[in-house]
Each structure stands twice: as structure tokens, then as C-alpha cells.
Short mmCIF file of C-alpha atoms in Angstrom, two decimals:
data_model
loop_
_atom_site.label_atom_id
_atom_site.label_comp_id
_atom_site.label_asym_id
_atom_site.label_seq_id
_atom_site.Cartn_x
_atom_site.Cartn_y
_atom_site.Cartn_z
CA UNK A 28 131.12 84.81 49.45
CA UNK A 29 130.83 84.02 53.17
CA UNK A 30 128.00 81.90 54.37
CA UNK A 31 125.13 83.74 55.43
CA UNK A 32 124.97 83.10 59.64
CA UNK A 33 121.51 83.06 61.61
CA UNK A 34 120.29 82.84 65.31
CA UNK A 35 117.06 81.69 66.67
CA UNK A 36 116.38 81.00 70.39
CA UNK A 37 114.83 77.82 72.00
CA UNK A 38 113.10 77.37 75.40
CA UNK A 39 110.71 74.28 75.25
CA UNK A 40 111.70 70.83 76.60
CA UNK A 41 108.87 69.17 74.23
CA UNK A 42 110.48 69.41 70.98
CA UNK A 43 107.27 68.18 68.35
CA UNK A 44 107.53 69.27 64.18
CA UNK A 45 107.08 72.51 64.31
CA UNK A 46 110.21 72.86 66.23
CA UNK A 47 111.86 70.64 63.61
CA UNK A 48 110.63 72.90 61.09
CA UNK A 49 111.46 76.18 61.91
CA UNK A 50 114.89 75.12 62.58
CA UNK A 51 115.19 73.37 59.44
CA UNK A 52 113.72 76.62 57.77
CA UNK A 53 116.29 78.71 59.85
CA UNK A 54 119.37 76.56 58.77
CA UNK A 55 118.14 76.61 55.12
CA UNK A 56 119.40 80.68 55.45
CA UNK A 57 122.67 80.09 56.37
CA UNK A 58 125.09 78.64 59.44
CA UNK A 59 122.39 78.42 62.26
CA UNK A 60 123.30 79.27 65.95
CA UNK A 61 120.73 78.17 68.54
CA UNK A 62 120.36 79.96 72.17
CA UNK A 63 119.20 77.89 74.56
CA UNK A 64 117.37 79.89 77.12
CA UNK A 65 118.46 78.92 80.95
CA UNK A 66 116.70 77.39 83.64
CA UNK A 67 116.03 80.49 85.83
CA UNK A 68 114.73 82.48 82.81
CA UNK A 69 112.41 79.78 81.16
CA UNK A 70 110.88 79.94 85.12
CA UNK A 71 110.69 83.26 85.11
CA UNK A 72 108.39 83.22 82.17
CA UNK A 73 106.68 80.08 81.74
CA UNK A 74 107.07 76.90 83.49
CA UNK A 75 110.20 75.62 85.19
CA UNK A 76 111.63 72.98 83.08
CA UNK A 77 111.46 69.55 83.10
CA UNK A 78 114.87 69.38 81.34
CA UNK A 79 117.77 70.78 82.75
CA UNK A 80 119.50 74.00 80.08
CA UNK A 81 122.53 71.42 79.85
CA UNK A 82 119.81 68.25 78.85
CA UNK A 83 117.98 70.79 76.77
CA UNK A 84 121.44 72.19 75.10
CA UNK A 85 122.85 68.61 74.25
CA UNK A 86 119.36 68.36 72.62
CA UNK A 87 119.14 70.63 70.32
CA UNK A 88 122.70 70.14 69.25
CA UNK A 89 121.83 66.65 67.63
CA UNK A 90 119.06 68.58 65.66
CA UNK A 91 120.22 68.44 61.88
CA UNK A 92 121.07 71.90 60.74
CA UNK A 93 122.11 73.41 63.93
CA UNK A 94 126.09 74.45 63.75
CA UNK A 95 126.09 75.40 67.24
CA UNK A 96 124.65 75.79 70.37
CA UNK A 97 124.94 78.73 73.36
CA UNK A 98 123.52 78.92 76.73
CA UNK A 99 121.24 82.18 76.81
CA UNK A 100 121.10 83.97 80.61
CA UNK A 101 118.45 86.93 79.35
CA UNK A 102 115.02 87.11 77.70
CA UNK A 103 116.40 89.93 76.09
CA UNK A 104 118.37 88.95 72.80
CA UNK A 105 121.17 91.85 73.63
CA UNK A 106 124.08 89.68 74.59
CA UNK A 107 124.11 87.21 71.28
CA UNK A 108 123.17 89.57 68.56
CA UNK A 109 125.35 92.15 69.55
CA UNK A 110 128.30 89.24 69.97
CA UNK A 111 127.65 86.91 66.98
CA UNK A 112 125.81 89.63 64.86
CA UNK A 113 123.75 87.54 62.62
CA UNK A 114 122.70 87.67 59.12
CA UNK A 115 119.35 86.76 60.26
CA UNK A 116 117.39 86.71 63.60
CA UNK A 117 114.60 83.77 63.09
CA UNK A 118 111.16 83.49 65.00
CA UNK A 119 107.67 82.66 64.99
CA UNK A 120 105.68 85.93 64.69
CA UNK A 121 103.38 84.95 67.93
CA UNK A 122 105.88 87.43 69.72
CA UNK A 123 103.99 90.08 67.62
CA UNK A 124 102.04 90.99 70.54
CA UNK A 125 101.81 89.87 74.32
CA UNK A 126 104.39 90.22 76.78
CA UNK A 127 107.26 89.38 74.28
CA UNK A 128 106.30 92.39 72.16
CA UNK A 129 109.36 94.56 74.14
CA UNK A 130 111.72 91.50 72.94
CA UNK A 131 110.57 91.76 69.46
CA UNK A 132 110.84 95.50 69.39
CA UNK A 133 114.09 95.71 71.21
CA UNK A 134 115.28 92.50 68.54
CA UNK A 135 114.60 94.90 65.86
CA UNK A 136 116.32 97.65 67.42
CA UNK A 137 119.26 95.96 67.23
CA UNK A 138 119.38 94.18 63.86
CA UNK A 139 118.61 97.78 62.73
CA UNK A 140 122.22 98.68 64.23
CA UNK A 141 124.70 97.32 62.16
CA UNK A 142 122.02 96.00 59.21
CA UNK A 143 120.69 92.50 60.37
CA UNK A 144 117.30 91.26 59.25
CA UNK A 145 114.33 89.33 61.44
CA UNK A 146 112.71 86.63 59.22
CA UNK A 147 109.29 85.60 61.26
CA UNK A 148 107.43 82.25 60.61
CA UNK A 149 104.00 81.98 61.09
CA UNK A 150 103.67 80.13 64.56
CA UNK A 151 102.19 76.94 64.01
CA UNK A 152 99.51 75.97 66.20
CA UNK A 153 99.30 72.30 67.97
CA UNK A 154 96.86 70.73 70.34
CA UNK A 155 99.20 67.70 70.67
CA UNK A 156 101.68 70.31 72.08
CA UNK A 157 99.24 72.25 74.07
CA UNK A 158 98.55 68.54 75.59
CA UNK A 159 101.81 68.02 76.07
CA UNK A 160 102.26 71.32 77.95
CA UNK A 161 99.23 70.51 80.24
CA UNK A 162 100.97 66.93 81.21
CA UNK A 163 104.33 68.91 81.98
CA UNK A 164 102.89 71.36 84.19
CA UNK A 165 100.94 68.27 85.78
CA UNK A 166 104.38 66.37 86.48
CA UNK A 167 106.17 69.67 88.03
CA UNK A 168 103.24 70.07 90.18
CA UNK A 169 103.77 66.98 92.11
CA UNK A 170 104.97 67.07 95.36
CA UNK A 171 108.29 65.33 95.08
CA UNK A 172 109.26 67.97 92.31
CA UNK A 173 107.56 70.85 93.70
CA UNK A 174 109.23 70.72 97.15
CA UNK A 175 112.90 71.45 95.88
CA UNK A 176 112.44 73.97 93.65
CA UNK A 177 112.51 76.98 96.39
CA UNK A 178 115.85 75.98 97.85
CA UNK A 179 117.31 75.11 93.75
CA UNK A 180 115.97 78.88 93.32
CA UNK A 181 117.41 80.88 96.39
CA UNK A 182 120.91 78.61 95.27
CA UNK A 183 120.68 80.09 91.69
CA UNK A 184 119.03 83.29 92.08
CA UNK A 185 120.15 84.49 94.87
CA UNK A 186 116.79 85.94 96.12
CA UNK A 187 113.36 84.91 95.46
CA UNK A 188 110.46 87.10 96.34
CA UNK A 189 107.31 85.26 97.19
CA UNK A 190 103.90 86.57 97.28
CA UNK A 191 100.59 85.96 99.57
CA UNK A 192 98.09 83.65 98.48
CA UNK A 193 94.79 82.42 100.48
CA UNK A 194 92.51 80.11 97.92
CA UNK A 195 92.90 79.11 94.81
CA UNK A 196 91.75 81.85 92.69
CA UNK A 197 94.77 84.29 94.62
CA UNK A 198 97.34 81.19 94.11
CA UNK A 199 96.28 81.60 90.41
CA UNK A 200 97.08 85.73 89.92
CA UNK A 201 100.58 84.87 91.88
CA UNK A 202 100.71 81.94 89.06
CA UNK A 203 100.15 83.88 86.22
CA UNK A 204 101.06 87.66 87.11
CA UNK A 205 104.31 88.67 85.39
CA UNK A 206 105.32 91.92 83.29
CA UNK A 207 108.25 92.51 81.14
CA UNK A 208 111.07 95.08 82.19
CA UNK A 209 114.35 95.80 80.41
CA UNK A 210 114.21 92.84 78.57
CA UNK A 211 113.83 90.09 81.25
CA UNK A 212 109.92 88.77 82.89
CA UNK A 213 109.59 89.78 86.10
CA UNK A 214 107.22 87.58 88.15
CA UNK A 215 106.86 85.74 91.83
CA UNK A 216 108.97 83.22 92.81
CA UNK A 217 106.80 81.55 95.14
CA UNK A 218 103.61 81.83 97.28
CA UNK A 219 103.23 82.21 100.81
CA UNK A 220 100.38 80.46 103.01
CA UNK A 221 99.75 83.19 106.10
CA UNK A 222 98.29 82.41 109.25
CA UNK A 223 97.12 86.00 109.20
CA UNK A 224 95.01 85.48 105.90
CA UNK A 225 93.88 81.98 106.90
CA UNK A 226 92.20 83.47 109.82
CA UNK A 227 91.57 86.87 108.21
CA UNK A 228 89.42 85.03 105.71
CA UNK A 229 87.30 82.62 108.27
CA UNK A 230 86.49 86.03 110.21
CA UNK A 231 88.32 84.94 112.90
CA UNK A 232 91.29 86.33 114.83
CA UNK A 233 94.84 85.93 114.36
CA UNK A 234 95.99 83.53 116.97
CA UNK A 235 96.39 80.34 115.90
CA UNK A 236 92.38 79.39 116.32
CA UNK A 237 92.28 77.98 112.81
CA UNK A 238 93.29 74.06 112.87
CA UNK A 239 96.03 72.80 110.52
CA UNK A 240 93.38 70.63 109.14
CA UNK A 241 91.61 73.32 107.83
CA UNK A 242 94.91 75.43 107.38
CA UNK A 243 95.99 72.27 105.22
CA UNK A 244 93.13 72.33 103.02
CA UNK A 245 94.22 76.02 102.12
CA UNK A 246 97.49 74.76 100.52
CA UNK A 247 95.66 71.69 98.80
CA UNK A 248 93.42 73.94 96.95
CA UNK A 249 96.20 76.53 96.04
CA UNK A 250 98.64 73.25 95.27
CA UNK A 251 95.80 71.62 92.64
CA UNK A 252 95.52 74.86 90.46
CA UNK A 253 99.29 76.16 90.53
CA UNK A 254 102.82 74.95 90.27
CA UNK A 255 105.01 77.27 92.46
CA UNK A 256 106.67 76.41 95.16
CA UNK A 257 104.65 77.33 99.00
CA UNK A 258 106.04 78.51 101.85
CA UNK A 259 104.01 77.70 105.02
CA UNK A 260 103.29 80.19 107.63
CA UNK A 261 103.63 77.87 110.87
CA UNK A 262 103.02 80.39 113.47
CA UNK A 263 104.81 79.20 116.83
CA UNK A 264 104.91 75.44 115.36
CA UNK A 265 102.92 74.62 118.25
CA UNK A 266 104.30 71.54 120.93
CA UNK A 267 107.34 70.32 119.77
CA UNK A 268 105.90 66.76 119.67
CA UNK A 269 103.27 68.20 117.35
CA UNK A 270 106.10 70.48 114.82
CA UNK A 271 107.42 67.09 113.98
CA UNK A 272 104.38 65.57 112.71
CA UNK A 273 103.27 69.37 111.14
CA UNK A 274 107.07 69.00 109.04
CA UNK A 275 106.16 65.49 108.24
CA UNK A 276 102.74 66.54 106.24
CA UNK A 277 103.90 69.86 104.77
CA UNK A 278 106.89 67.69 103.00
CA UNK A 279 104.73 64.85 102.28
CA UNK A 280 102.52 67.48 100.57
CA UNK A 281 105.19 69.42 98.63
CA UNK A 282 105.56 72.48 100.83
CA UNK A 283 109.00 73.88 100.62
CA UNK A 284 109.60 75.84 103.50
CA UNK A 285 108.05 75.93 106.95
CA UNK A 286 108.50 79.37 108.63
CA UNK A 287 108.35 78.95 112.92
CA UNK A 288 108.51 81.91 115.32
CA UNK A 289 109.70 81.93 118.65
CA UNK A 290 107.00 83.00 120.89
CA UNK A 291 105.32 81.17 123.51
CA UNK A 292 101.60 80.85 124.67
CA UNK A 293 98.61 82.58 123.22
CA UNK A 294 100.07 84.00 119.71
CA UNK A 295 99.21 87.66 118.26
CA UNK A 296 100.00 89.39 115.59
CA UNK A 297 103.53 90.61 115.39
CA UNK A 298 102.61 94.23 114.24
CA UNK A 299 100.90 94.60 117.82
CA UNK A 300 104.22 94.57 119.25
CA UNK A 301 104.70 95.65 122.75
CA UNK A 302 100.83 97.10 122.55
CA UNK A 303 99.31 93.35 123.65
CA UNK A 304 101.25 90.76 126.08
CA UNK A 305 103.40 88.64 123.69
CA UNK A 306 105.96 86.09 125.39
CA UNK A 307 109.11 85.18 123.33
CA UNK A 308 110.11 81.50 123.65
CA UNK A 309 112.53 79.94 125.81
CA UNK A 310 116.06 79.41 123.39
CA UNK A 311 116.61 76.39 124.44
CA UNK A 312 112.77 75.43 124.60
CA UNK A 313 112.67 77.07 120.97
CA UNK A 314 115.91 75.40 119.61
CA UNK A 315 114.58 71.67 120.71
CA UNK A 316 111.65 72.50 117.99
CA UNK A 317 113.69 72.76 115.75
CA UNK A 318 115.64 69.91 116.71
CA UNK A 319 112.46 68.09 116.35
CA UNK A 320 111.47 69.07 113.29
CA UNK A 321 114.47 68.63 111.60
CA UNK A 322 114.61 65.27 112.96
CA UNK A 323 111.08 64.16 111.54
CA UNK A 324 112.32 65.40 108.02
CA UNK A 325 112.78 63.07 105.71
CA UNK A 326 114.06 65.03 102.38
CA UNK A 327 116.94 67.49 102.06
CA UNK A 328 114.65 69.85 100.17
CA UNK A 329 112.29 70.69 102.80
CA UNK A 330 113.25 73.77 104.87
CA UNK A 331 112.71 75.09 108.55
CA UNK A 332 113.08 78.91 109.15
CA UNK A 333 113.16 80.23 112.31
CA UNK A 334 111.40 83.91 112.70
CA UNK A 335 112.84 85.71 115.70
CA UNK A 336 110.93 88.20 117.95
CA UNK A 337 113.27 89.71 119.51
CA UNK A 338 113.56 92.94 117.65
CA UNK A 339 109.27 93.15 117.47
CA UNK A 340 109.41 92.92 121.48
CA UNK A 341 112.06 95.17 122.14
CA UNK A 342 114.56 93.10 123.36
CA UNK A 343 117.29 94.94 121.59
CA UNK A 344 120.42 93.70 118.95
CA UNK A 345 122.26 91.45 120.59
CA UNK A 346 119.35 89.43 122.00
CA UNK A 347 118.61 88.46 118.21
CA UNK A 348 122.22 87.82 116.91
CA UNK A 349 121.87 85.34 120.02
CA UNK A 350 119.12 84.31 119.00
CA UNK A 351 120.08 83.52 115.60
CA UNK A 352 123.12 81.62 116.73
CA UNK A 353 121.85 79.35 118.67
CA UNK A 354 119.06 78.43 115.96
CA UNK A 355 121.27 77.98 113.07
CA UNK A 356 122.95 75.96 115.53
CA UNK A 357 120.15 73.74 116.51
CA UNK A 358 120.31 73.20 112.51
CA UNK A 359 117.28 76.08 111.30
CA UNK A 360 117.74 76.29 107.51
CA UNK A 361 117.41 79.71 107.72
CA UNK A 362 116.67 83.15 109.82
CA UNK A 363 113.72 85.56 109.58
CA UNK A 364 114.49 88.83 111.26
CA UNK A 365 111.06 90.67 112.18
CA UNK A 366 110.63 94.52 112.76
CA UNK A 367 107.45 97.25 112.65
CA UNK A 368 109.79 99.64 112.19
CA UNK A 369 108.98 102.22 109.37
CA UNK A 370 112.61 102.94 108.72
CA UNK A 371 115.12 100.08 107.83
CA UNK A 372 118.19 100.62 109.81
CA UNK A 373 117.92 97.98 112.56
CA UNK A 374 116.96 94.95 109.88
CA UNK A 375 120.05 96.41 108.24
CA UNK A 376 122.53 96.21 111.14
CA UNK A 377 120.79 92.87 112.07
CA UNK A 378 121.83 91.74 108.40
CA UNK A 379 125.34 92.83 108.49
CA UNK A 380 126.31 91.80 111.79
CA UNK A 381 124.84 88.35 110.94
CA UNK A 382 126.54 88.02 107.28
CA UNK A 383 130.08 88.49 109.07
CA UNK A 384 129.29 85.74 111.07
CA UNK A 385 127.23 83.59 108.58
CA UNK A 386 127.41 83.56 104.84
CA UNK A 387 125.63 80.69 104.44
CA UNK A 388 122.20 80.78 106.35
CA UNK A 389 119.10 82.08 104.06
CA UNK A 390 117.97 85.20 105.57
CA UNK A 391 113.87 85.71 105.28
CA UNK A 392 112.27 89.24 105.35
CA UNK A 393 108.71 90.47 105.64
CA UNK A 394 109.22 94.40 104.81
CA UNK A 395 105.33 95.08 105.45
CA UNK A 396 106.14 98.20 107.82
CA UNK A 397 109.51 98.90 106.20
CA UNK A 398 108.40 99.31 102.82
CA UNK A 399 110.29 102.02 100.56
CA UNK A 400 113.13 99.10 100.22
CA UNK A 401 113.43 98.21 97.02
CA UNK A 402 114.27 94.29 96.40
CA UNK A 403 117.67 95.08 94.95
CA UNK A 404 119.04 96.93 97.96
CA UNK A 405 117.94 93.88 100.32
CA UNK A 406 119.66 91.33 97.70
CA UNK A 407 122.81 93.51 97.89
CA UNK A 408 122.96 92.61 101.71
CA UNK A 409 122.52 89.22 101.74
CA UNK A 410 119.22 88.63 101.78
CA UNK A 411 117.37 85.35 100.31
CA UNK A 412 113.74 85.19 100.83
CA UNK A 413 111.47 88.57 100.46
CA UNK A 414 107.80 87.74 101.48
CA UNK A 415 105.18 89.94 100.97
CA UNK A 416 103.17 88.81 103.04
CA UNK A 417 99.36 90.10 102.98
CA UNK A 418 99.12 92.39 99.89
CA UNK A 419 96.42 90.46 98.02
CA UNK A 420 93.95 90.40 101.01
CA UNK A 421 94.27 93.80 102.29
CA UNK A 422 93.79 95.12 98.90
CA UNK A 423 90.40 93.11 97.78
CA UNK A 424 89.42 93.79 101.43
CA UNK A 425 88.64 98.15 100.04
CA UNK A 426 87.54 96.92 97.04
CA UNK A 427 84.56 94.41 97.89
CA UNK A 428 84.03 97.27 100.54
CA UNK A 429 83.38 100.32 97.95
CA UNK A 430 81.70 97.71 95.29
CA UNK A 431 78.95 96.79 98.53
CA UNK A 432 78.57 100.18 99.21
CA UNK A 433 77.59 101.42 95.98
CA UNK A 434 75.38 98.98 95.33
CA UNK A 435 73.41 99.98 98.36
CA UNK A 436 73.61 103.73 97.05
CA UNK A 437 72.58 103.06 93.75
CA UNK A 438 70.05 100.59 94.38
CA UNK A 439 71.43 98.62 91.42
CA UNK A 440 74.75 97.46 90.36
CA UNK A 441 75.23 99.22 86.92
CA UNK A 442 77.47 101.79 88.71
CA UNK A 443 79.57 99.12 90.52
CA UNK A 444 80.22 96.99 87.41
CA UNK A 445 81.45 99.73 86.02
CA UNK A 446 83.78 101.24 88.53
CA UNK A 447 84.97 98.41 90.47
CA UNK A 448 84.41 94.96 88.96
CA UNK A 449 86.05 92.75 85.96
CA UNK A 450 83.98 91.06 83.68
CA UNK A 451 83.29 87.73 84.95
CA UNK A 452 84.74 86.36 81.49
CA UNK A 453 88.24 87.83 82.38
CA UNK A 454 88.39 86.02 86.03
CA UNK A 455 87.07 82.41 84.31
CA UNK A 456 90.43 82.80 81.81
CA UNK A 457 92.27 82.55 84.91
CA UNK A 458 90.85 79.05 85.75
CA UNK A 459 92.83 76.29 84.45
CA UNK A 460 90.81 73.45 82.42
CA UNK A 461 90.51 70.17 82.59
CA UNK A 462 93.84 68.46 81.43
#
């Protein structure tokens, strides 16, 4: 009779005995297959790895009892069961519930198709691990690790999307958020640190009044709690002589990306458009920043993005292609294209006129006015970087609003708790402890 064959999947870089186990258990059913789950999905659900999928492959190889190994590209099991059909599927049964429940049920789904069977192990629980764990999120958190991971993501992924966070407790929900959709985790790729929400937050108006000091100490306390990688909202960059020094600490700190736009004198908001005097930069003028910057960097992770106006002011097409030119030229890792436009077209020309001139270049987006896009549709044109880029403060701005007026109303806040607020219990799970 033909040896019974078996597949289990693997995405830890700390293997400890209960690894050992299970896959001894596993081969003990028949000819054991291993999927190793890649890099982009084990950071699409977890942490990013320490170990590289090829590190973490050759591993598990020299594991006695596995007959092969395979490189996994889904969370979802579809692609290997329905190729190698297996005898048996093996796991622990903590996928029972939590966010790998749709995996489990879709797992069965499949086994039920041409007769397979899922043999679940009880998941064996380890505070040596769990220490582990804490000392490899730790290590990915520093700087020097930290910094390259945006660029190693737009190179693999294609497009990241990025989400707005303003203290620590919003760098922790863009940690942590994440659902599961046809099989796959979908979650943020990164945070961005807004000038806008900065100020927002202080009271204070949008125009580069808060310090970098102070604007600094925003990404330290996001930095200490999380592990994605930051992009920096640098407003105009300021002097020249100053960007180089600003590039300088955000790389020494493990920012990836510094985001620069090219207007001139006192900066407002961008949505204000042609409603308030805004003065776009000089290219030359704006290109020598970047010169500058680029100059005081001292890693190849770090990036500089330069945001261009032109489209916000009304200076028409071909003023931004231009624009974009000369910037990519003066050695900008990348091009954000900015419009308040409700309707998409001119980001869209913008996009395709500069993709048959530059394949290369990241592109950067901020679709707050334009925002029936869906992501796909912007990856499909070339895009690399989708920010949203104020969500989290505009919406706990109505909330705290209603939950402060009903407490006046009610002269208690019975009907508040109730209608508006969390239990406090469910907001201290997101806090990290102590390592």
C-alpha cells in the first residue's frame, strides 16, 4: 500500500519542542511535507521575520521526519492541498477560533473535496516561547532593522498602504488591527507621523508651529510600543541647511521615509488650496533640498519623497510632470502627487504620463478628497505608497464630542458608557507589557 502523505505549515523563526513535536507527530502519519509560509505573509499577520523564508526553509528541512519542504505565498492553504492532496492536513487546534478560524474552515472545505482528513494537536503552551517572541519583536524594533523594512516592502509588495498614527495608543490599533479576507490577513503596512495631527492634537494650527523636538518625541513614543515601519510627515523640510540635519535624526531614529513638499514661506494646509495664499517653491531652490538631504544620508534604506503642489495650486499638468523630473533628478526617492479633487482623473493622467517616463520612482498618494478608489485600482497604475493620512483623528474627534455631550445631558455617564465607550479592560489589552 502507498505511504500515507501529510502537510503541515510553519511560520515561526524560534523553533523550541513543541515545534519538534508536532512535526515528529505529523511524520509519524506518513511522508510529511512542510510549507513554509513567506516573508510578506508572516508580516502580514504577525511579526516580520527575523529569518529570511529561504533561512527559515533550509531550517526546517534538517528537521528529522520532514521529506520535503515548499515555499507557501498565501495564508490560505488552497494552493498545496489542492496540488499535493494530502492524506492528512496537521495543526494545532489554537486556529479553532480567532482570526485563523476562516483558514481552518476553508482547510476543511477542502480536505472534504476529494476525502482528506485534518488531525489537530492540542497547542502547547510556552512562556519560554512567549519570551522568546517578546525579545524578537524587541530586536525588529530597533532602528537599524526598522528603517529598511518600508523600501524591502514597496520592492516585494508592490504597494504598501500606511495608516495615521499620533501617540502611542493610535500607533498600537495600526499595530495590531488586521482582519482576514479570502484567505490572506489584511492589515497596515506602515504608520504615518502627520504634521496635521501633530498640531491638530496640541490645539494648534497647521503650519509648521510645532518644533521637531516636540514633533520627534511623537515618533519616540509611537517607535517604543510598535514595530512598523514610520513615515515622517516633513512639511516643507524647512532651510535646506536644517533638512540635512532633520534626515540625519529621522535615520538615526529608524524612520523610513521622509515626505517634503515644495512650498515656500508660511505653510497651510493643502486642502485650503487656492482659498488661502500658498507659494510653491522655487525648482531649483526645492531640488537643492533635496540635494541636501540626500547628501546628509548615511544609509541606503532611508528615503526622501518629494510632494508636489502643483496640481493643489492650480498650476496645471505639465507644471507637475516638470516638476517631478527635475526632483527625481536631483535624486528624490520618490514622487507624491497631491490633489482635492473629488474625482480621480487628473492623479490618474499625472500617473500615466509619469510611468511612461519613469518605471522606477515610488509614487506616494494621499486619496483623502478622492476617496471611492479602491487600493487595487491605484496598484494597477503604478502606484507604491497609499497614505491615509488623518482617519484615526478625525474619527475619535465625533466621538469624544457626542460621549462629552451626553454626559452633560444626562448628568451622569451611565448613558455614555453605554453608547460610546469600550471598557477600559479592552483598551489596557492593547498595551504591551513589560518584556
Amino acid at each position: 500500500m502507498a505511504k500515507k502523505t501529510v502537510f503541515m505549515s510553519l511560520s515561526t523563526d524560534i523553533i523550541y519542542g513543541a515545534h519538534i513535536e508536532l512535526i515528529r507527530r505529523a511524520a509519524e502519519l506518513g511522508e510529511l511535507t512542510v510549507g513554509v509560509l513567506s516573508d510578506e505573509v508572516v508580516a502580514s499577520y504577525k511579526r516580520y521575520p527575523l529569518l529570511s523564508c529561504q533561512e527559515r526553509m533550509r531550517i526546517v528541512a534538517g528537521i528529522k521526519g520532514v521529506k520535503e519542504v515548499i515555499r507557501q505565498d498565501e495564508m490560505s492553504y488552497r494552493e498545496p492541498l489542492r496540488r499535493l492532496r494530502p492524506d492528512y492536513l496537521v495543526h494545532g487546534d489554537d486556529w479553532r477560533t480567532g482570526f485563523q478560524q476562516p483558514v481552518r474552515e476553508e482547510c476543511l472545505a477542502l480536505l472534504a473535496e476529494y476525502g482528506g482528513e485534518l488531525v489537530e494537536y492540542p497547542y502547547s503552551y510556552n512562556e519560554e516561547y512567549d519570551r522568546l517572541e517578546a525579545a524578537a519583536r524587541a530586536q525588529i524594533s530597533v532602528p537599524d532593522r526598522r528603517r529598511g523594512r518600508l523600501k524591502w516592502l514597496i520592492e516585494n509588495k508592490g504597494m504598501v498602504v500606511c495608516m495615521q498614527a499620533h501617540t502611542g495608543l493610535t500607533g498600537l490599533i495600526v499595530e495590531k488591527a488586521a482582519l482576514m479576507e479570502n484567505g490572506t490577513v489584511r492589515q497596515f503596512d506602515a504608520m504615518w507621523v502627520s504634521s496635521l495631527c501633530d498640531s491638530t492634537t496640541k490645539g494648534k494650527p497647521d503650519i509648521e508651529l510645532v518644533d521637531m523636538t516636540s514633533r520627534f518625541r511623537t515618533i519616540d513614543d509611537i517607535m517604543e510600543v510598535t514595530t512598523k515601519p514610520i513615515i515622517f510627515d516633513g512639511d516643507t523640510g524647512g532651510l535646506a541647511e536644517h533638512f540635512g540635519y532633520t534626515v540625519r535624526t529621522l535615520e538615526r531614529m529608524g524612520v523610513s521615509m521622509v515626505i517634503i513638499e515644495d512650498k515656500t514661506g508660511l505653510k497651510k494646509n493643502s486642502l485650503f488650496g487656492t482659498e488661502v495664499a500658498q507659494t510653491q517653491a522655487d525648482v531649483e531652490d526645492f531640488c537643492h533640498k533635496i540635494r541636501v538631504g540626500k547628501s546628509a544620508q548615511r544609509t541606503h534604506d532611508f528615503m526622501i519623497v518629494a510632494r508636489i503642489e502643483s496640481l493643489i495650486l492650480e498650476k496645471g499638468m505639465e507644471d507637475a510632470l516638470a516638476r517631478a523630473r527635475a526632483y527625481v533628478e536631483a535624486g528624490a526617492d520618490g514622487i507624491m502627487i497631491h490633489s482635492r479633487r473629488k474625482e480621480p482623473d487628473e492623479i490618474f493622467e499625472f500617473i500615466r504620463r509619469f510611468r511612461e517616463e519613469d518605471q522606477k520612482t515610488a509614487v506616494v498618494l494621499v486619496p483623502t478628497s478622492y476617496n471611492a478608489v479602491y487600493e487595487e485600482e491605484f496598484q494597477k497604475r503604478g502606484v507604491n505608497v497609499i497614505i491615509y493620512a488623518n482617519h484615526l483623528l478625525r474619527s475619535s474627534y465625533p466621538a469624544m464630542q457626542k460621549t462629552a455631550e451626553t454626559i452633560l445631558r444626562c448628568h451622569r455617564a451611565k448613558e455614555a458608557d453605554e453608547a460610546f465607550c469600550m471598557p477600559i479592560k479592552e483598551i489596557l489589552t492593547l498595551i504591551p507589557e513589560e518584556y
